[in-house]
mmCIF file of C-alpha atoms and ligand atoms in Angstrom:
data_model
loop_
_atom_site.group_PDB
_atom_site.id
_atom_site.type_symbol
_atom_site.label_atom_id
_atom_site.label_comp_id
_atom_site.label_asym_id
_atom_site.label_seq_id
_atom_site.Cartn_x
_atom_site.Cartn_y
_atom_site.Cartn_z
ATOM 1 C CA UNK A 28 110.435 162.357 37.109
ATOM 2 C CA UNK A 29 108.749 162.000 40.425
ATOM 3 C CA UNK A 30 110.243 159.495 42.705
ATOM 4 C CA UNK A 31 108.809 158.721 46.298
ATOM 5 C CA UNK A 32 110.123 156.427 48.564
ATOM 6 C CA UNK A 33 107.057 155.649 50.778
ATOM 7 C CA UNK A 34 108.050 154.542 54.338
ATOM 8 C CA UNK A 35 107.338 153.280 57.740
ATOM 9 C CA UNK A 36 107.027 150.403 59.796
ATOM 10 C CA UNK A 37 105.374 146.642 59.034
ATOM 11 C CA UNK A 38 102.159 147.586 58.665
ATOM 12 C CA UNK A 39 101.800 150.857 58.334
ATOM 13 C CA UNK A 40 99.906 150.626 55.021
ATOM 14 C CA UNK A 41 102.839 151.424 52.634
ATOM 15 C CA UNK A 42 101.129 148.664 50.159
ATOM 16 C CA UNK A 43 97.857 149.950 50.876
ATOM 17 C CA UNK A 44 98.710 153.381 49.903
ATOM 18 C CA UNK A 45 100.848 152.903 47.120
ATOM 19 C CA UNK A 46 98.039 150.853 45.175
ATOM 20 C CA UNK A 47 96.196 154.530 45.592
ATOM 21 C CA UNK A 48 99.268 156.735 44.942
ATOM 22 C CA UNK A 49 100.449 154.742 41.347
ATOM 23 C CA UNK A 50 96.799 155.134 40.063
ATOM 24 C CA UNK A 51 97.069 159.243 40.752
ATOM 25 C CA UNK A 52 100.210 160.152 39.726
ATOM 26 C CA UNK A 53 100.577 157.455 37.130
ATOM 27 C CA UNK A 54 103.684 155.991 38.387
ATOM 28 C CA UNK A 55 105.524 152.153 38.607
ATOM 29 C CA UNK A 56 105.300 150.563 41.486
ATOM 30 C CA UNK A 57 107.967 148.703 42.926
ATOM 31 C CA UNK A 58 107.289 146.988 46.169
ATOM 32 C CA UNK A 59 110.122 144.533 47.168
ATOM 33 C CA UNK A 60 108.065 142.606 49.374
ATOM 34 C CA UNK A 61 105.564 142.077 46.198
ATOM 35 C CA UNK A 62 108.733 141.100 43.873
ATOM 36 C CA UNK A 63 110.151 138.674 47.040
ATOM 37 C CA UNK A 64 106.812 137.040 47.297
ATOM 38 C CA UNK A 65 106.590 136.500 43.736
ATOM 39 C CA UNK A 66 109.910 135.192 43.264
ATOM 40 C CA UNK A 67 108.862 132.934 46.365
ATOM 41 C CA UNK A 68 105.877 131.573 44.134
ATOM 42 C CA UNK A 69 107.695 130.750 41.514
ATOM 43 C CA UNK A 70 109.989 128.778 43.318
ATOM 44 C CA UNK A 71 113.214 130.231 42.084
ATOM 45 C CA UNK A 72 116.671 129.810 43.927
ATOM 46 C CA UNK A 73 116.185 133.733 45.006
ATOM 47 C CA UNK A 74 113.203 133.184 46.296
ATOM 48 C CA UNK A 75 114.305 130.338 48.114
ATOM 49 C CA UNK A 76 117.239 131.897 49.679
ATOM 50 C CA UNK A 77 114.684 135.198 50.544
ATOM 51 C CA UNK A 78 112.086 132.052 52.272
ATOM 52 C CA UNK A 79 114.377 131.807 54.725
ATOM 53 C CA UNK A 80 115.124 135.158 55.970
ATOM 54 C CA UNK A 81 110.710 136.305 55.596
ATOM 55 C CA UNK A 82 109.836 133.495 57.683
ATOM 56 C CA UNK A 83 111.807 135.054 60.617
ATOM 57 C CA UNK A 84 111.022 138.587 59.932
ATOM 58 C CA UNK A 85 114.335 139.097 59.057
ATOM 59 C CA UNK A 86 115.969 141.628 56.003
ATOM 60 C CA UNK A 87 117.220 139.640 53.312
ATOM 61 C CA UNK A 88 120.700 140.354 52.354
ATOM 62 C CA UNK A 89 120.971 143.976 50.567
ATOM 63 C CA UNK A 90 123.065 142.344 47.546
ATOM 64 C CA UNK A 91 119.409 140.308 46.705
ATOM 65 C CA UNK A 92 117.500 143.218 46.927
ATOM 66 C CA UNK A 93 119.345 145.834 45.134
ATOM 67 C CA UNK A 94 120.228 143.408 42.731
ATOM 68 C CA UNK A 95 116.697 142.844 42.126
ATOM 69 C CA UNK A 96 115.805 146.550 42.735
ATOM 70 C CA UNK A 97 118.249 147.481 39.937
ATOM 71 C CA UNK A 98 117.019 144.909 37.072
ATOM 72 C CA UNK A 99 113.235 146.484 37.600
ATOM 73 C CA UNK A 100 114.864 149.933 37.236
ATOM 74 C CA UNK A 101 116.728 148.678 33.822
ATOM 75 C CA UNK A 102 113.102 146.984 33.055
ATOM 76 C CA UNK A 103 111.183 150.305 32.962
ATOM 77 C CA UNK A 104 112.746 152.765 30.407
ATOM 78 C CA UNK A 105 110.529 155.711 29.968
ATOM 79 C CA UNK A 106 108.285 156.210 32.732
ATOM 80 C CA UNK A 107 106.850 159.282 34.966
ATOM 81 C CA UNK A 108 108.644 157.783 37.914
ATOM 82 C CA UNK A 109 108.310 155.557 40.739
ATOM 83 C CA UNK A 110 106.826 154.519 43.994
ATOM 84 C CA UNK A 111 109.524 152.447 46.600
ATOM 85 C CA UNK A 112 107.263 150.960 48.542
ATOM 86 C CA UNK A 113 109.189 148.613 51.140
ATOM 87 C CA UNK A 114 113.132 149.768 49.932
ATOM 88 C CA UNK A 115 115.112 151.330 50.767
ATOM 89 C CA UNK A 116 115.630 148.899 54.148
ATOM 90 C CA UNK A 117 118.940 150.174 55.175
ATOM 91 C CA UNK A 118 121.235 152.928 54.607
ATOM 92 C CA UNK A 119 123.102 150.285 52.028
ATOM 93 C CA UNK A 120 120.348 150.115 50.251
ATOM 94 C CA UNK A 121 119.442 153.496 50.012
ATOM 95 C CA UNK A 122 122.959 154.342 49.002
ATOM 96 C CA UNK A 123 122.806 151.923 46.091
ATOM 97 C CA UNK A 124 119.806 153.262 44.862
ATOM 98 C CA UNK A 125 120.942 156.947 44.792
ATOM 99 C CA UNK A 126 123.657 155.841 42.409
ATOM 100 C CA UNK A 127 120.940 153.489 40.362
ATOM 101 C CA UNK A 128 119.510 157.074 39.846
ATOM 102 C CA UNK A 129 122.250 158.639 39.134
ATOM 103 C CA UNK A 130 123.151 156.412 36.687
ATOM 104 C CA UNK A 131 119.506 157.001 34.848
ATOM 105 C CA UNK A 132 120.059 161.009 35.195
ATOM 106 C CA UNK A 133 117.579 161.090 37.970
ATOM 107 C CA UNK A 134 116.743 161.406 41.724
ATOM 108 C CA UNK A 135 114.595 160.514 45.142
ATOM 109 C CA UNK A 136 112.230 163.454 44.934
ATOM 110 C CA UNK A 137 111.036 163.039 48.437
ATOM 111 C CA UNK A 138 110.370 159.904 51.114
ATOM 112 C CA UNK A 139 106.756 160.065 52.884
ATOM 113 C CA UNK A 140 107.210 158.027 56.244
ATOM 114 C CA UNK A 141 103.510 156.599 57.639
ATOM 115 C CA UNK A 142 103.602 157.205 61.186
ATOM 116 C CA UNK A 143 101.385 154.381 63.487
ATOM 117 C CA UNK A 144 101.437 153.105 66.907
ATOM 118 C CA UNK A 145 103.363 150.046 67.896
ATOM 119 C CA UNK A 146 99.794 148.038 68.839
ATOM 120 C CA UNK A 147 97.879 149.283 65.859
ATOM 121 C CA UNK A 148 100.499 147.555 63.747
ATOM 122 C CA UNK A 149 100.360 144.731 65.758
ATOM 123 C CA UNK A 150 96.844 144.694 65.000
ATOM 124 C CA UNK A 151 96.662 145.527 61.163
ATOM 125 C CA UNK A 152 99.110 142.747 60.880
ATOM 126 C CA UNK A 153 97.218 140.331 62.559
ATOM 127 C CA UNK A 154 94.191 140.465 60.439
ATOM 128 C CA UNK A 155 95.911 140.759 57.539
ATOM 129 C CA UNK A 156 97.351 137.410 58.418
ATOM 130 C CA UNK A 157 93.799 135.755 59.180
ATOM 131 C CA UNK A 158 92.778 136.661 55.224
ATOM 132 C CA UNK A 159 95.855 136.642 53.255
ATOM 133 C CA UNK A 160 98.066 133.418 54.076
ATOM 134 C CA UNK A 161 100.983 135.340 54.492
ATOM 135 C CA UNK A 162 103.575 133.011 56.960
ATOM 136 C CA UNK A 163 105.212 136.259 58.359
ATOM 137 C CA UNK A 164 101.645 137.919 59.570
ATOM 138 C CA UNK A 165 100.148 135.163 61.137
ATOM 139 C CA UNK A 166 102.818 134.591 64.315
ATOM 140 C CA UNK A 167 103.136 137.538 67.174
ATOM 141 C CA UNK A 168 106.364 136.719 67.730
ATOM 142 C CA UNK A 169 107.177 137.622 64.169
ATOM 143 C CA UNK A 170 105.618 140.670 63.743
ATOM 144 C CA UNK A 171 107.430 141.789 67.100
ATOM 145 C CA UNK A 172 110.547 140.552 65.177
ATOM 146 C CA UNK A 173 109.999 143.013 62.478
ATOM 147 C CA UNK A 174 109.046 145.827 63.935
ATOM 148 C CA UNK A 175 112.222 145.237 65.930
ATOM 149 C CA UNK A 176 114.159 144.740 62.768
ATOM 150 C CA UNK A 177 112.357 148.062 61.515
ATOM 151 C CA UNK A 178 113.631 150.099 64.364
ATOM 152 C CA UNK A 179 117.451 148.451 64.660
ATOM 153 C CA UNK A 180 118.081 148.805 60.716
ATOM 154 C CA UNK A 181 115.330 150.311 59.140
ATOM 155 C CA UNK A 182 114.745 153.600 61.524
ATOM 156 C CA UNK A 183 118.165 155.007 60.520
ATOM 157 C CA UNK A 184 117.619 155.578 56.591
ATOM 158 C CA UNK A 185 115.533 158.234 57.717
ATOM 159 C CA UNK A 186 118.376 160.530 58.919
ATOM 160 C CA UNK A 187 119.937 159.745 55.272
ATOM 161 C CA UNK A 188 117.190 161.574 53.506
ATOM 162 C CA UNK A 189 116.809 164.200 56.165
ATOM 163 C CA UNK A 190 120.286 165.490 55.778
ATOM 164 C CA UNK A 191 119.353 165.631 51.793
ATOM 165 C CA UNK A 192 115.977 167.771 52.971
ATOM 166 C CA UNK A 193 113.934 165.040 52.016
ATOM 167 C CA UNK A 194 112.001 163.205 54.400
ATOM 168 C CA UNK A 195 108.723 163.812 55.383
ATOM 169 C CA UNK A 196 106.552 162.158 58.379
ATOM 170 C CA UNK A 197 102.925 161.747 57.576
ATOM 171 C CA UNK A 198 99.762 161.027 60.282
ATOM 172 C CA UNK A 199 99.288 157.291 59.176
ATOM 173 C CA UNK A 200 96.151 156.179 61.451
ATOM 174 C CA UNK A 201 92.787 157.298 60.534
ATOM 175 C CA UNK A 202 90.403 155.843 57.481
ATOM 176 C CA UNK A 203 92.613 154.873 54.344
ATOM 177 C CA UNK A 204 91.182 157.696 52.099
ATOM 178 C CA UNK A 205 92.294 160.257 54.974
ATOM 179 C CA UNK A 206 95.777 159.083 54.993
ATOM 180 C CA UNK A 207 95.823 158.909 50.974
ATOM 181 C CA UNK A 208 94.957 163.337 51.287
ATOM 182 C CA UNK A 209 97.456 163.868 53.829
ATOM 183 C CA UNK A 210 99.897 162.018 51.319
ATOM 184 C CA UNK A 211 98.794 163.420 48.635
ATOM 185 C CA UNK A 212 98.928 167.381 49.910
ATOM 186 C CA UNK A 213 102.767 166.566 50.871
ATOM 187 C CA UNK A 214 103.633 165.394 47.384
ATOM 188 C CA UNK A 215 101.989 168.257 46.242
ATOM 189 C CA UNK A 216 103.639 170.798 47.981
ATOM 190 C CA UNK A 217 107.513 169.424 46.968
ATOM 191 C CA UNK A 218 106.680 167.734 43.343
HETATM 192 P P1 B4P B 302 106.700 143.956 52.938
HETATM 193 O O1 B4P B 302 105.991 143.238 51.874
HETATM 194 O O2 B4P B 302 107.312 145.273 52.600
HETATM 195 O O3 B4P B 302 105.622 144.021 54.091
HETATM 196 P P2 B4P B 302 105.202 144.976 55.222
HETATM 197 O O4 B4P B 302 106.130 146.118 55.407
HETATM 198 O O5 B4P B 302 105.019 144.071 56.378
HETATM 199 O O6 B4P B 302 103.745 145.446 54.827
HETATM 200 P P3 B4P B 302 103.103 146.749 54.233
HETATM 201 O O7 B4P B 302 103.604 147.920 54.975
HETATM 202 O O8 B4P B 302 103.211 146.816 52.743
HETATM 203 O O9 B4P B 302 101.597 146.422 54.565
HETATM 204 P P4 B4P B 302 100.454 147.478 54.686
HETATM 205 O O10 B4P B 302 100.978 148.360 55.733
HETATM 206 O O11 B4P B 302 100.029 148.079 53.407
HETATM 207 O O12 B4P B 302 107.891 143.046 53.553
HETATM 208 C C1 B4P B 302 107.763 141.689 53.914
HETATM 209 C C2 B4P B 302 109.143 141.050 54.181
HETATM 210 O O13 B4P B 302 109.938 141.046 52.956
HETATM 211 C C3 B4P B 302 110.049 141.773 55.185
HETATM 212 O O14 B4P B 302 109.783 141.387 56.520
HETATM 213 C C4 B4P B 302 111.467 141.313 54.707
HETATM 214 O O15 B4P B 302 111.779 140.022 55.156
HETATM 215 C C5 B4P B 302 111.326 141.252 53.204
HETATM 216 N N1 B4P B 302 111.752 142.506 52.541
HETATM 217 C C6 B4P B 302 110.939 143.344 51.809
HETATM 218 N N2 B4P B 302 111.643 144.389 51.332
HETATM 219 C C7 B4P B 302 112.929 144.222 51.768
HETATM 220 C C8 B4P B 302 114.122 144.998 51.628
HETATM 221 N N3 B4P B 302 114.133 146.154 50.933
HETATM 222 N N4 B4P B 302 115.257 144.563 52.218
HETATM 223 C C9 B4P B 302 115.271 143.412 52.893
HETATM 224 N N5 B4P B 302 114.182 142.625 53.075
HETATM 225 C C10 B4P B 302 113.003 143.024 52.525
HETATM 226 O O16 B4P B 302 99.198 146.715 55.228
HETATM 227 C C11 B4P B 302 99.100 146.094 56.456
HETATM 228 C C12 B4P B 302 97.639 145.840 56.805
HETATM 229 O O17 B4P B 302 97.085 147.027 57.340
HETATM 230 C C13 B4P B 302 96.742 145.460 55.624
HETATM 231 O O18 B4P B 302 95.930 144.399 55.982
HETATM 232 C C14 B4P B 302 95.920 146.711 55.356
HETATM 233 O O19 B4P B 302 94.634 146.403 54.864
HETATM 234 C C15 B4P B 302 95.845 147.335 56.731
HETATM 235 N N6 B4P B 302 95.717 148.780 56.669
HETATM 236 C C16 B4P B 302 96.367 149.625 55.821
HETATM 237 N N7 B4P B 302 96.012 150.899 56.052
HETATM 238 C C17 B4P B 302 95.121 150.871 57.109
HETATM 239 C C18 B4P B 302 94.407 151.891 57.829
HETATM 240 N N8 B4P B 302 94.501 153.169 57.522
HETATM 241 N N9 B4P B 302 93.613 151.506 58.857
HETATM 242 C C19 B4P B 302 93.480 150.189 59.180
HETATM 243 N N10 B4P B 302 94.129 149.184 58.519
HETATM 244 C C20 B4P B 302 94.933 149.522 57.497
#
């Protein structure tokens, strides 16, 4: 199986890519933003609890996530592998889902981390928010919030995979196709 965690800041066009990466490779998706918003939709008592946390820009609580993380994994049986776009969020979480693997008699292969600019996010986000209704894009103070939260929590899952050999930084500004080859030629190279 290949399994990719794709990484990197608010922003940095983890959805965007993955939507490109899935298609190529042929794998499932799971972005837990995309399952949080859903679950938001509908109204359940998850998403409810998760409102509160997205609003601020805040992580909600690990035990939600890899709970959820771990019923999608149970969901898809037989399967090429997967994209984790948006988890792992902390080391917690990244811990839990190296024994979810486990437990399936499989691995991370590798983690591609999107490198961009603290103002280009700023930007991206932005004008996402102006388009897509997302609450958590359209407020500066927000976005500053998580890309604070990104640094504080997030940052440090990258020294997990690093001392496993696995993490690899990727050039994340420049035109979306550009970004999708540089991808791409990493996955390649350690597939
Ligand atoms: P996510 O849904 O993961 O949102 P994100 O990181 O902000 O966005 P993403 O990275 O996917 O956006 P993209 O760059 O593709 O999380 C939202 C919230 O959910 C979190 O704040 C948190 O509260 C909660 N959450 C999610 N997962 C969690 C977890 N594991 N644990 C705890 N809490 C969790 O796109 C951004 C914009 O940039 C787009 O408009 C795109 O068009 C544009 N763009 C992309 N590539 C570009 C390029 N090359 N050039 C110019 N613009 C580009």
């Amino acid at each position: 199986m290949l399994n990719v965690v794709l990484f990197g800041p608010p922003g940095s066009g983890k959805g965007t890519q993955s939507a490109k990466l899935i298609e190529k490779y042929g794998l499932i998706h799971l972005s837990t933003g995309d399952i949080l918003r859903a679950e938001l939709a509908a109204q359940t008592e998850l998403g409810k609890e998760a409102k509160r946390y997205m609003d601020k820009g805040e992580l909600v609580p690990d035990r939600v996530v890899i709970g959820m993380i771990g019923r999608k994994l149970d969901e898809n049986g037989k399967v090429n592998g997967f994209i984790f776009d948006g988890f792992p969020r902390t080391t917690s979480q990244a811990e839990a889902l190296d024994s979810l693997l486990k437990d399936k008699n499989t691995s991370i292969t590798l983690m591609v981390a999107l490198e961009v600019p603290h103002e280009e996010l700023v930007k991206r986000l932005l004008n996402r928010g102006k388009e897509s209704g997302r609450a958590d894009d359209q407020n500066a103070e927000v976005i500053e919030n998580r890309i604070r939260v990104y640094h504080r929590e997030t940052a440090p899952v990258i020294h997990y995979y690093e001392a496993q050999h696995k993490f690899f930084p990727v050039n994340g500004v420049g035109s979306i196709d550009d970004i999708f080859q540089r991808l791409c030629e990493v996955i390649d190279k350690h597939k």
